[in-house]
């Protein structure tokens, strides 16, 4: 007994806090996620690669699936990855083998086509790939007993809500096939929960921008900030579509969230799935404050030191005047809050490309 007591005292006394020798601290829930092994679909994409890296740095085993149609394999160097089209004819057995081989316990599903205009022109491809791919993924998860699922949804599921802040209680009314596939994707996850016990949560992203690491920069010219950077590089005027909206400066107002904050929201979502009682299955991810297109242009001028004029064009169809997230639910339930402002978003995006 005496030896057991001395041993216990020595063990207790030796529990000293060691200095951090390995760079930035991982997210707070890393100790919990350490017991997970996570499959990230679309993990070589702009957002997916940030999610994969922040999970990996937190000590969580990560496996990436990506067809590399938009992603870059250089973004996931050092991580096990598989080139696979999720909507393909042989995707289910391939996914089953992957889930079993790597002992996957949770899936973060980001892989999807995501261009609004393209979805209007080619809705069949969007429904086939986005929904067919998710159906195959859920089937493989069901067959292998993997029951934790974080779904990459979108504020596009809301459509054009005429409200100051968009809460999760807002009735979704998507106005394009892309937004429709995201809303149906949420339904698919919810139905799987009812049918076979899937633990699931959907994150409705607002406007994602910035960069956590230079090699993970957003290289596609699909969103406002990279589009403006590309225009400056080419020596042309950045375009502003509409300055006659009912907003303070007449341009559209959007909620811009840093991609690193979004990646941390995925960690919080995985942590949330470990809870036995979960009241909500849908969460907005944004900052809760909006910036107009012209305000973004002004900040880009300050960050880059380049003074430029904008080309003012008529409104585009389907652009709501204001789309800003109510983030009170995710703040309270997951204890997640964005940390970066528009200044940090633009500075990190510019530095990553220069």
GROMACS .gro file of C-alpha atoms in nm:
model
  354
    1UNK     CA    1   0.000   0.000   0.000
    2UNK     CA    2   0.283   0.239   0.088
    3UNK     CA    3   0.449   0.178  -0.249
    4UNK     CA    4   0.118   0.240  -0.428
    5UNK     CA    5   0.071   0.572  -0.246
    6UNK     CA    6   0.428   0.688  -0.324
    7UNK     CA    7   0.382   0.589  -0.688
    8UNK     CA    8   0.056   0.785  -0.706
    9UNK     CA    9   0.220   1.091  -0.548
   10UNK     CA   10   0.512   1.079  -0.788
   11UNK     CA   11   0.277   1.047  -1.086
   12UNK     CA   12   0.066   1.340  -0.965
   13UNK     CA   13   0.366   1.563  -0.900
   14UNK     CA   14   0.506   1.494  -1.244
   15UNK     CA   15   0.200   1.632  -1.422
   16UNK     CA   16   0.371   1.960  -1.513
   17UNK     CA   17   0.270   2.176  -1.805
   18UNK     CA   18   0.520   2.148  -2.087
   19UNK     CA   19   0.591   2.441  -2.320
   20UNK     CA   20   0.443   2.436  -2.669
   21UNK     CA   21   0.724   2.342  -2.905
   22UNK     CA   22   0.514   2.263  -3.208
   23UNK     CA   23   0.375   2.594  -3.334
   24UNK     CA   24   0.020   2.730  -3.292
   25UNK     CA   25  -0.210   2.566  -3.041
   26UNK     CA   26  -0.468   2.332  -3.194
   27UNK     CA   27  -0.840   2.397  -3.141
   28UNK     CA   28  -0.957   2.344  -2.783
   29UNK     CA   29  -1.152   2.027  -2.867
   30UNK     CA   30  -0.847   1.858  -3.016
   31UNK     CA   31  -0.822   1.622  -2.717
   32UNK     CA   32  -1.170   1.491  -2.795
   33UNK     CA   33  -1.113   1.475  -3.167
   34UNK     CA   34  -0.795   1.278  -3.104
   35UNK     CA   35  -1.019   0.975  -3.066
   36UNK     CA   36  -1.166   1.033  -3.412
   37UNK     CA   37  -1.038   0.943  -3.755
   38UNK     CA   38  -1.188   1.177  -4.013
   39UNK     CA   39  -1.252   1.144  -4.386
   40UNK     CA   40  -1.264   1.484  -4.558
   41UNK     CA   41  -1.427   1.481  -4.902
   42UNK     CA   42  -1.318   1.769  -5.123
   43UNK     CA   43  -1.015   1.793  -4.898
   44UNK     CA   44  -0.786   1.920  -5.173
   45UNK     CA   45  -1.013   2.218  -5.237
   46UNK     CA   46  -0.974   2.567  -5.096
   47UNK     CA   47  -1.195   2.520  -4.790
   48UNK     CA   48  -1.146   2.146  -4.756
   49UNK     CA   49  -0.768   2.173  -4.738
   50UNK     CA   50  -0.794   2.418  -4.449
   51UNK     CA   51  -1.028   2.179  -4.267
   52UNK     CA   52  -0.797   1.883  -4.333
   53UNK     CA   53  -0.487   2.069  -4.217
   54UNK     CA   54  -0.635   2.214  -3.901
   55UNK     CA   55  -0.767   1.869  -3.804
   56UNK     CA   56  -0.433   1.707  -3.879
   57UNK     CA   57  -0.245   1.969  -3.678
   58UNK     CA   58  -0.481   1.899  -3.388
   59UNK     CA   59  -0.359   1.539  -3.391
   60UNK     CA   60  -0.661   1.391  -3.566
   61UNK     CA   61  -0.591   1.124  -3.832
   62UNK     CA   62  -0.725   1.260  -4.163
   63UNK     CA   63  -0.788   1.093  -4.498
   64UNK     CA   64  -0.877   1.302  -4.804
   65UNK     CA   65  -1.102   1.208  -5.095
   66UNK     CA   66  -1.102   1.444  -5.393
   67UNK     CA   67  -1.145   1.401  -5.769
   68UNK     CA   68  -0.904   1.695  -5.825
   69UNK     CA   69  -1.141   1.857  -6.075
   70UNK     CA   70  -1.104   2.179  -5.874
   71UNK     CA   71  -0.867   2.081  -5.594
   72UNK     CA   72  -0.488   2.067  -5.589
   73UNK     CA   73  -0.304   1.761  -5.461
   74UNK     CA   74  -0.022   1.989  -5.341
   75UNK     CA   75  -0.259   2.119  -5.073
   76UNK     CA   76  -0.278   1.779  -4.904
   77UNK     CA   77   0.083   1.673  -4.935
   78UNK     CA   78   0.168   1.440  -4.650
   79UNK     CA   79  -0.189   1.326  -4.592
   80UNK     CA   80  -0.330   0.998  -4.722
   81UNK     CA   81  -0.553   1.087  -5.017
   82UNK     CA   82  -0.757   0.908  -5.281
   83UNK     CA   83  -0.863   1.041  -5.622
   84UNK     CA   84  -1.229   0.944  -5.646
   85UNK     CA   85  -1.542   1.082  -5.810
   86UNK     CA   86  -1.809   1.032  -5.544
   87UNK     CA   87  -2.096   1.008  -5.794
   88UNK     CA   88  -1.916   0.744  -6.002
   89UNK     CA   89  -2.054   0.394  -6.059
   90UNK     CA   90  -1.795   0.224  -5.836
   91UNK     CA   91  -1.777   0.486  -5.563
   92UNK     CA   92  -1.967   0.294  -5.293
   93UNK     CA   93  -1.737  -0.011  -5.268
   94UNK     CA   94  -1.430   0.213  -5.297
   95UNK     CA   95  -1.558   0.432  -5.012
   96UNK     CA   96  -1.646   0.129  -4.801
   97UNK     CA   97  -1.293  -0.006  -4.837
   98UNK     CA   98  -1.149   0.334  -4.747
   99UNK     CA   99  -1.370   0.376  -4.440
  100UNK     CA  100  -1.279   0.030  -4.312
  101UNK     CA  101  -0.908   0.041  -4.399
  102UNK     CA  102  -0.850   0.374  -4.222
  103UNK     CA  103  -1.093   0.302  -3.936
  104UNK     CA  104  -1.285   0.621  -4.011
  105UNK     CA  105  -1.522   0.736  -3.738
  106UNK     CA  106  -1.646   1.067  -3.886
  107UNK     CA  107  -1.690   1.227  -4.227
  108UNK     CA  108  -1.673   1.595  -4.325
  109UNK     CA  109  -1.840   1.626  -4.664
  110UNK     CA  110  -1.735   1.927  -4.872
  111UNK     CA  111  -1.698   1.776  -5.221
  112UNK     CA  112  -1.945   1.942  -5.458
  113UNK     CA  113  -1.984   2.156  -5.765
  114UNK     CA  114  -2.045   2.510  -5.642
  115UNK     CA  115  -2.080   2.767  -5.921
  116UNK     CA  116  -2.424   2.927  -5.913
  117UNK     CA  117  -2.427   3.040  -6.275
  118UNK     CA  118  -2.303   2.706  -6.399
  119UNK     CA  119  -2.574   2.530  -6.200
  120UNK     CA  120  -2.841   2.732  -6.379
  121UNK     CA  121  -2.698   2.636  -6.718
  122UNK     CA  122  -2.642   2.271  -6.631
  123UNK     CA  123  -2.875   2.169  -6.347
  124UNK     CA  124  -2.864   1.799  -6.435
  125UNK     CA  125  -2.491   1.778  -6.367
  126UNK     CA  126  -2.531   1.953  -6.033
  127UNK     CA  127  -2.807   1.722  -5.915
  128UNK     CA  128  -2.621   1.417  -6.044
  129UNK     CA  129  -2.285   1.497  -5.889
  130UNK     CA  130  -2.381   1.681  -5.571
  131UNK     CA  131  -2.673   1.461  -5.470
  132UNK     CA  132  -2.555   1.139  -5.633
  133UNK     CA  133  -2.217   1.177  -5.466
  134UNK     CA  134  -2.373   1.238  -5.127
  135UNK     CA  135  -2.607   0.941  -5.169
  136UNK     CA  136  -2.310   0.713  -5.243
  137UNK     CA  137  -2.119   0.851  -4.946
  138UNK     CA  138  -2.409   0.802  -4.705
  139UNK     CA  139  -2.466   0.451  -4.839
  140UNK     CA  140  -2.104   0.359  -4.774
  141UNK     CA  141  -2.123   0.509  -4.425
  142UNK     CA  142  -2.440   0.315  -4.350
  143UNK     CA  143  -2.288  -0.011  -4.472
  144UNK     CA  144  -1.973   0.033  -4.262
  145UNK     CA  145  -2.129   0.178  -3.947
  146UNK     CA  146  -1.973   0.524  -3.966
  147UNK     CA  147  -2.227   0.752  -3.800
  148UNK     CA  148  -2.081   1.101  -3.763
  149UNK     CA  149  -2.138   1.341  -4.053
  150UNK     CA  150  -2.066   1.713  -4.099
  151UNK     CA  151  -2.221   1.854  -4.416
  152UNK     CA  152  -2.094   2.158  -4.604
  153UNK     CA  153  -2.411   2.349  -4.679
  154UNK     CA  154  -2.448   2.710  -4.793
  155UNK     CA  155  -2.628   3.037  -4.734
  156UNK     CA  156  -2.745   2.987  -5.094
  157UNK     CA  157  -3.011   2.759  -4.944
  158UNK     CA  158  -3.187   3.070  -4.809
  159UNK     CA  159  -3.241   3.234  -5.147
  160UNK     CA  160  -3.321   3.605  -5.117
  161UNK     CA  161  -3.444   3.663  -4.761
  162UNK     CA  162  -3.556   4.020  -4.699
  163UNK     CA  163  -3.430   4.041  -4.341
  164UNK     CA  164  -3.154   4.226  -4.155
  165UNK     CA  165  -2.998   3.905  -4.019
  166UNK     CA  166  -3.069   3.558  -4.156
  167UNK     CA  167  -3.134   3.305  -3.882
  168UNK     CA  168  -3.160   2.928  -3.918
  169UNK     CA  169  -3.535   2.965  -3.860
  170UNK     CA  170  -3.568   3.148  -4.190
  171UNK     CA  171  -3.760   2.934  -4.439
  172UNK     CA  172  -3.511   2.815  -4.704
  173UNK     CA  173  -3.612   2.918  -5.056
  174UNK     CA  174  -3.310   2.857  -5.283
  175UNK     CA  175  -3.333   3.027  -5.621
  176UNK     CA  176  -3.079   2.822  -5.817
  177UNK     CA  177  -2.992   2.453  -5.859
  178UNK     CA  178  -2.673   2.487  -5.656
  179UNK     CA  179  -2.865   2.617  -5.353
  180UNK     CA  180  -3.128   2.350  -5.406
  181UNK     CA  181  -2.868   2.072  -5.396
  182UNK     CA  182  -2.737   2.209  -5.066
  183UNK     CA  183  -3.083   2.216  -4.909
  184UNK     CA  184  -3.164   1.866  -5.036
  185UNK     CA  185  -2.826   1.754  -4.903
  186UNK     CA  186  -2.937   1.869  -4.558
  187UNK     CA  187  -3.260   1.673  -4.598
  188UNK     CA  188  -3.065   1.363  -4.701
  189UNK     CA  189  -2.856   1.380  -4.385
  190UNK     CA  190  -3.165   1.439  -4.169
  191UNK     CA  191  -3.343   1.143  -4.328
  192UNK     CA  192  -3.040   0.922  -4.267
  193UNK     CA  193  -3.054   1.024  -3.903
  194UNK     CA  194  -3.415   0.907  -3.880
  195UNK     CA  195  -3.360   0.592  -4.086
  196UNK     CA  196  -3.039   0.449  -3.943
  197UNK     CA  197  -2.914   0.671  -3.663
  198UNK     CA  198  -2.669   0.904  -3.839
  199UNK     CA  199  -2.537   1.180  -3.613
  200UNK     CA  200  -2.531   1.479  -3.846
  201UNK     CA  201  -2.494   1.854  -3.860
  202UNK     CA  202  -2.505   2.100  -4.151
  203UNK     CA  203  -2.302   2.422  -4.165
  204UNK     CA  204  -2.447   2.697  -4.382
  205UNK     CA  205  -2.146   2.901  -4.491
  206UNK     CA  206  -2.175   3.265  -4.587
  207UNK     CA  207  -1.898   3.435  -4.794
  208UNK     CA  208  -1.570   3.255  -4.728
  209UNK     CA  209  -1.240   3.429  -4.802
  210UNK     CA  210  -0.883   3.474  -4.680
  211UNK     CA  211  -0.607   3.217  -4.633
  212UNK     CA  212  -0.464   3.035  -4.334
  213UNK     CA  213  -0.145   2.931  -4.515
  214UNK     CA  214   0.001   3.064  -4.842
  215UNK     CA  215  -0.007   2.724  -5.012
  216UNK     CA  216  -0.381   2.694  -4.943
  217UNK     CA  217  -0.479   3.021  -5.113
  218UNK     CA  218  -0.803   3.046  -5.307
  219UNK     CA  219  -0.673   3.022  -5.664
  220UNK     CA  220  -1.011   3.021  -5.836
  221UNK     CA  221  -1.168   3.342  -5.961
  222UNK     CA  222  -1.518   3.267  -5.833
  223UNK     CA  223  -1.554   3.494  -5.531
  224UNK     CA  224  -1.530   3.872  -5.498
  225UNK     CA  225  -1.187   3.912  -5.337
  226UNK     CA  226  -0.991   3.676  -5.569
  227UNK     CA  227  -1.180   3.821  -5.866
  228UNK     CA  228  -1.066   4.173  -5.771
  229UNK     CA  229  -0.706   4.056  -5.719
  230UNK     CA  230  -0.710   3.893  -6.063
  231UNK     CA  231  -0.843   4.212  -6.220
  232UNK     CA  232  -0.567   4.418  -6.059
  233UNK     CA  233  -0.307   4.173  -6.181
  234UNK     CA  234  -0.445   4.197  -6.536
  235UNK     CA  235  -0.462   4.576  -6.521
  236UNK     CA  236  -0.839   4.596  -6.567
  237UNK     CA  237  -1.106   4.766  -6.360
  238UNK     CA  238  -1.281   4.543  -6.104
  239UNK     CA  239  -1.653   4.518  -6.172
  240UNK     CA  240  -1.928   4.624  -5.932
  241UNK     CA  241  -2.273   4.494  -6.020
  242UNK     CA  242  -2.524   4.752  -5.902
  243UNK     CA  243  -2.490   5.059  -5.684
  244UNK     CA  244  -2.861   5.132  -5.654
  245UNK     CA  245  -2.954   4.877  -5.388
  246UNK     CA  246  -3.134   4.988  -5.070
  247UNK     CA  247  -2.809   4.976  -4.868
  248UNK     CA  248  -2.602   5.261  -4.718
  249UNK     CA  249  -2.373   5.297  -5.022
  250UNK     CA  250  -2.597   5.132  -5.281
  251UNK     CA  251  -2.388   4.815  -5.327
  252UNK     CA  252  -2.469   4.465  -5.205
  253UNK     CA  253  -2.386   4.377  -4.844
  254UNK     CA  254  -2.243   4.035  -4.757
  255UNK     CA  255  -2.107   3.854  -4.452
  256UNK     CA  256  -1.739   3.765  -4.510
  257UNK     CA  257  -1.595   3.492  -4.287
  258UNK     CA  258  -1.227   3.395  -4.273
  259UNK     CA  259  -1.157   3.044  -4.400
  260UNK     CA  260  -0.958   2.966  -4.083
  261UNK     CA  261  -1.257   3.056  -3.869
  262UNK     CA  262  -1.469   2.834  -4.090
  263UNK     CA  263  -1.221   2.546  -4.053
  264UNK     CA  264  -1.241   2.582  -3.675
  265UNK     CA  265  -1.620   2.571  -3.703
  266UNK     CA  266  -1.583   2.221  -3.850
  267UNK     CA  267  -1.380   2.117  -3.547
  268UNK     CA  268  -1.653   2.258  -3.324
  269UNK     CA  269  -1.914   2.070  -3.528
  270UNK     CA  270  -1.730   1.738  -3.487
  271UNK     CA  271  -1.707   1.807  -3.116
  272UNK     CA  272  -2.081   1.882  -3.113
  273UNK     CA  273  -2.154   1.540  -3.263
  274UNK     CA  274  -1.997   1.380  -2.956
  275UNK     CA  275  -2.280   1.518  -2.742
  276UNK     CA  276  -2.562   1.280  -2.659
  277UNK     CA  277  -2.828   1.552  -2.678
  278UNK     CA  278  -2.825   1.785  -2.979
  279UNK     CA  279  -3.113   2.026  -3.018
  280UNK     CA  280  -3.013   2.163  -3.359
  281UNK     CA  281  -2.881   2.015  -3.682
  282UNK     CA  282  -2.831   2.335  -3.887
  283UNK     CA  283  -2.594   2.623  -3.805
  284UNK     CA  284  -2.498   2.944  -3.984
  285UNK     CA  285  -2.126   3.017  -4.012
  286UNK     CA  286  -2.048   3.385  -4.055
  287UNK     CA  287  -1.952   3.690  -3.854
  288UNK     CA  288  -2.291   3.847  -3.794
  289UNK     CA  289  -2.184   4.173  -3.959
  290UNK     CA  290  -2.188   4.279  -4.321
  291UNK     CA  291  -1.956   4.463  -4.556
  292UNK     CA  292  -2.067   4.619  -4.883
  293UNK     CA  293  -1.895   4.553  -5.214
  294UNK     CA  294  -1.766   4.910  -5.218
  295UNK     CA  295  -1.634   4.874  -4.863
  296UNK     CA  296  -1.447   4.562  -4.971
  297UNK     CA  297  -1.301   4.758  -5.263
  298UNK     CA  298  -1.184   5.036  -5.029
  299UNK     CA  299  -1.018   4.786  -4.796
  300UNK     CA  300  -0.845   4.615  -5.088
  301UNK     CA  301  -0.704   4.955  -5.190
  302UNK     CA  302  -0.567   5.006  -4.838
  303UNK     CA  303  -0.422   4.655  -4.815
  304UNK     CA  304  -0.261   4.644  -5.159
  305UNK     CA  305  -0.161   5.009  -5.182
  306UNK     CA  306  -0.312   5.011  -5.531
  307UNK     CA  307  -0.552   5.295  -5.612
  308UNK     CA  308  -0.802   5.182  -5.874
  309UNK     CA  309  -1.138   5.270  -6.019
  310UNK     CA  310  -1.427   5.026  -6.043
  311UNK     CA  311  -1.644   4.961  -6.345
  312UNK     CA  312  -2.004   5.011  -6.236
  313UNK     CA  313  -2.245   4.776  -6.411
  314UNK     CA  314  -2.618   4.706  -6.376
  315UNK     CA  315  -2.746   4.467  -6.111
  316UNK     CA  316  -2.719   4.094  -6.167
  317UNK     CA  317  -3.035   3.887  -6.142
  318UNK     CA  318  -3.059   3.695  -5.817
  319UNK     CA  319  -2.832   3.917  -5.606
  320UNK     CA  320  -3.014   4.005  -5.281
  321UNK     CA  321  -2.931   4.352  -5.142
  322UNK     CA  322  -2.816   4.211  -4.809
  323UNK     CA  323  -2.719   3.864  -4.685
  324UNK     CA  324  -2.575   3.859  -4.334
  325UNK     CA  325  -2.581   3.569  -4.089
  326UNK     CA  326  -2.742   3.556  -3.749
  327UNK     CA  327  -2.469   3.359  -3.570
  328UNK     CA  328  -2.621   3.354  -3.222
  329UNK     CA  329  -2.701   2.981  -3.242
  330UNK     CA  330  -2.347   2.861  -3.322
  331UNK     CA  331  -2.202   3.115  -3.076
  332UNK     CA  332  -2.414   2.975  -2.793
  333UNK     CA  333  -2.442   2.605  -2.875
  334UNK     CA  334  -2.092   2.529  -3.009
  335UNK     CA  335  -1.910   2.814  -2.835
  336UNK     CA  336  -1.771   2.913  -3.175
  337UNK     CA  337  -1.717   3.271  -3.284
  338UNK     CA  338  -1.529   3.423  -3.576
  339UNK     CA  339  -1.203   3.589  -3.476
  340UNK     CA  340  -1.096   3.767  -3.796
  341UNK     CA  341  -1.227   4.090  -3.946
  342UNK     CA  342  -1.249   4.194  -4.310
  343UNK     CA  343  -0.904   4.353  -4.270
  344UNK     CA  344  -0.742   4.021  -4.173
  345UNK     CA  345  -0.935   3.837  -4.444
  346UNK     CA  346  -0.809   4.064  -4.722
  347UNK     CA  347  -0.456   4.090  -4.584
  348UNK     CA  348  -0.419   3.711  -4.559
  349UNK     CA  349  -0.561   3.657  -4.906
  350UNK     CA  350  -0.329   3.918  -5.058
  351UNK     CA  351  -0.019   3.788  -4.878
  352UNK     CA  352  -0.095   3.432  -4.987
  353UNK     CA  353  -0.092   3.537  -5.351
  354UNK     CA  354   0.220   3.755  -5.332
   0.00000   0.00000   0.00000
